[in-house]
XYZ file of C-alpha atoms in Angstrom:
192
model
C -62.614 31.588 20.561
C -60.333 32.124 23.773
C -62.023 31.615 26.934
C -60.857 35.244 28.635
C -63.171 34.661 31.946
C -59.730 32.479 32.405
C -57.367 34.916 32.016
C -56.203 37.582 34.828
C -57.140 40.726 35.041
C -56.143 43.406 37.377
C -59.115 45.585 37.736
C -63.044 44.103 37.150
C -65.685 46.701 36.858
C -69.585 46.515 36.344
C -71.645 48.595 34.394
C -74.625 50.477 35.475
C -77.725 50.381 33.111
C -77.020 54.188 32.942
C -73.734 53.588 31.481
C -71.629 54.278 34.842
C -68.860 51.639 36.336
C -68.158 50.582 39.530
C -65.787 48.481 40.274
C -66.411 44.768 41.910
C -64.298 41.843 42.907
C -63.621 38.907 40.471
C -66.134 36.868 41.464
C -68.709 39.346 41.242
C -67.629 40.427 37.312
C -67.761 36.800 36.692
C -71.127 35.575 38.418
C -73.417 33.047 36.460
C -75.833 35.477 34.415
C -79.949 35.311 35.219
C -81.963 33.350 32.677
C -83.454 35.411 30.025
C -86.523 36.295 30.205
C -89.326 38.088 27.761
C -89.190 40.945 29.311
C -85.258 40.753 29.376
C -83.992 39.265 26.144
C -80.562 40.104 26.166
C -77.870 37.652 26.853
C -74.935 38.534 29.703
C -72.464 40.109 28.096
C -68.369 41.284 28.950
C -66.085 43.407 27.600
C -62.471 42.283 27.774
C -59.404 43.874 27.423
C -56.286 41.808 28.160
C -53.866 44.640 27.383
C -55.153 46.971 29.490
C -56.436 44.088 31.722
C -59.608 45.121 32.670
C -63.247 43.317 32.084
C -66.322 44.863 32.366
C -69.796 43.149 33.060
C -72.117 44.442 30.959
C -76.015 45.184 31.755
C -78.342 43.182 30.139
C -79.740 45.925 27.942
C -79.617 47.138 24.180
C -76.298 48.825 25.049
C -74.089 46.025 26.784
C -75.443 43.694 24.023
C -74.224 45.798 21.205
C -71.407 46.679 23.144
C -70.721 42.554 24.123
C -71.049 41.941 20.312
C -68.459 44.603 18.808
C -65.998 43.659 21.875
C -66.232 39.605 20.959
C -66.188 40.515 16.710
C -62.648 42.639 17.713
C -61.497 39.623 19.817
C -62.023 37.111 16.997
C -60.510 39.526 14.566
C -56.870 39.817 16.182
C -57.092 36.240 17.131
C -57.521 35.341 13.167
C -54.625 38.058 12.680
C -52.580 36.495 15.025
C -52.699 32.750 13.691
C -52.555 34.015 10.008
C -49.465 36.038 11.317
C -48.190 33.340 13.477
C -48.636 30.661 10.243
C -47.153 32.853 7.755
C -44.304 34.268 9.614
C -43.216 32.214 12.323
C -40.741 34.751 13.887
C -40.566 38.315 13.855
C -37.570 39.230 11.887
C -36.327 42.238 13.755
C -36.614 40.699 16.758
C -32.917 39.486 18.154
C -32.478 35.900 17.642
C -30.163 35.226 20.628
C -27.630 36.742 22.220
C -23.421 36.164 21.629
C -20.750 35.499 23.813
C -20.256 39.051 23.695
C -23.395 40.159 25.065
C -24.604 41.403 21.976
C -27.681 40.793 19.966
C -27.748 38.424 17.121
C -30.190 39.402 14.307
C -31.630 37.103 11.606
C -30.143 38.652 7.899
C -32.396 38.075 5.480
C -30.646 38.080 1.904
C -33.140 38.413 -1.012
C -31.946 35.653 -3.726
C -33.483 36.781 -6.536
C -31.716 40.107 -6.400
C -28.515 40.051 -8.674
C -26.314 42.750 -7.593
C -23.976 42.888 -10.414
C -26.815 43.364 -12.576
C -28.163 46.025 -10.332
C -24.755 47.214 -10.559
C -24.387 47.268 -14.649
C -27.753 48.637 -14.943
C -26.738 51.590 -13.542
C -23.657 52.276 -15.065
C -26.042 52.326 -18.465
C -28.194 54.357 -16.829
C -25.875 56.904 -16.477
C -24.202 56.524 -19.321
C -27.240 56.649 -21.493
C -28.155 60.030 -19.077
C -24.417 61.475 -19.943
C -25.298 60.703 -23.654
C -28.535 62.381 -23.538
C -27.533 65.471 -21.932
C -24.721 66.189 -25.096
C -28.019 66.341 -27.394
C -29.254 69.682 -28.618
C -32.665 71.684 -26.915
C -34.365 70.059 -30.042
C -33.172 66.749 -29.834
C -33.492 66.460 -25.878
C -37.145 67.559 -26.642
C -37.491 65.128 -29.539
C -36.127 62.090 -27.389
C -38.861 63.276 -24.419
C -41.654 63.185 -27.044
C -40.727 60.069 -27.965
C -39.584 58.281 -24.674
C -43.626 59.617 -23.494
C -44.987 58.193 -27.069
C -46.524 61.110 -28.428
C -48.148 60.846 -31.820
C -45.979 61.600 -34.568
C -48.294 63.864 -35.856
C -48.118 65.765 -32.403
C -44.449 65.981 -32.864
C -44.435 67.005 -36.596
C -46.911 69.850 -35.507
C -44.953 71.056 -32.525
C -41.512 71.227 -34.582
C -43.210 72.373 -37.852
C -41.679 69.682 -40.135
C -43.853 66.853 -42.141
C -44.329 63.601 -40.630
C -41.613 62.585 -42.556
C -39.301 65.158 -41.119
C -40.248 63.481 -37.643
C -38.497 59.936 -38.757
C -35.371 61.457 -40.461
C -35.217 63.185 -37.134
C -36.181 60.264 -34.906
C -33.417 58.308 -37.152
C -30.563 60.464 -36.696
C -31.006 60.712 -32.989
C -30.950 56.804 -32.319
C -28.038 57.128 -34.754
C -26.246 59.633 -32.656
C -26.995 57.901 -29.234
C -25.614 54.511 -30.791
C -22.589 56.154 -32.022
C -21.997 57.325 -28.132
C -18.318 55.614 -26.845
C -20.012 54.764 -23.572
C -23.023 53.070 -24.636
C -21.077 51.327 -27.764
C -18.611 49.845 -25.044
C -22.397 48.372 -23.055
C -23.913 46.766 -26.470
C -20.888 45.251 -27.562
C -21.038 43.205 -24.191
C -24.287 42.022 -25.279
């Protein structure tokens, strides 16, 4: 872990055993701690904060320990964050990379290669074909093709439209014939 007794700080305070702050020079914040003792236990403890930069010397009770403990655990925890972060992305990618001739920023443009555009693109010209073909269907036969795009049981289907389960293939044949026979999608399929 960081030594932050190092680092600068523009305003050192010391905490009462009461819980109130006052502040104190440098040199005062950072004094060598008394030897504990059995009737004092607790270890000297600071709490830093470098963004703020302020450090507080803690009292050598229940309080400024538990108080020293959280501070040093939140320390440790960006300082992890900030290597992972650091070793998995060595530059922020909205930051501005340099600036031009110009005067103006130069960004880093991060094209994602496994994105296909024209495929993008062709998928959704059949998506809106197959969507122009769909809404040409009858009420029944816009319901039947929901049923079946959400894979309700033919039996649920037969029940809802009244017809045998029979009745619910003829139907579910005629549609996909109907859809296929669509100029739109034919000219997509034929492709493939």
């Amino acid at each position: 872990m960081r030594n932050y007794q190092k680092l600068y700080y523009q305003h050192y305070y010391e905490m009462l055993p009461n819980g109130t702050e006052t502040e104190v020079s440098r040199r005062a914040c950072f004094a060598p701690a008394e030897d504990q003792t059995l009737a004092n236990p607790f270890k000297q403890r600071w709490y830093y904060d470098p963004e703020a930069s302020y450090v507080i010397r803690l009292p050598r009770n229940q309080m400024g320990d538990d108080l020293g403990k959280r501070n040093a655990a939140d320390l440790k925890a960006s300082e992890r964050y900030q290597l992972r972060k650091d070793k998995n992305c060595p530059g922020e990618l909205d930051r501005p990379i340099t600036c031009g001739d110009d005067g103006n920023e130069i960004f880093l443009e991060v094209a994602d290669e496994a994105a296909d555009i024209l495929a993008i693109l062709e998928d959704r010209e059949k998506l809106s074909a197959l969507f122009s073909a769909l809404n040409k269907l009858a009420p029944d036969e816009r319901e039947l093709w929901n049923c079946l795009a959400n894979k309700v049981k033919k039996q649920d289907i037969a029940d809802r439209f009244g017809i045998t389960l029979d009745g619910v293939y003829y139907r579910e044949k005629r549609l996909k014939s109907i859809i296929r026979s669509d100029a739109t999608l034919k000219t997509f399929y034929e492709k493939d």
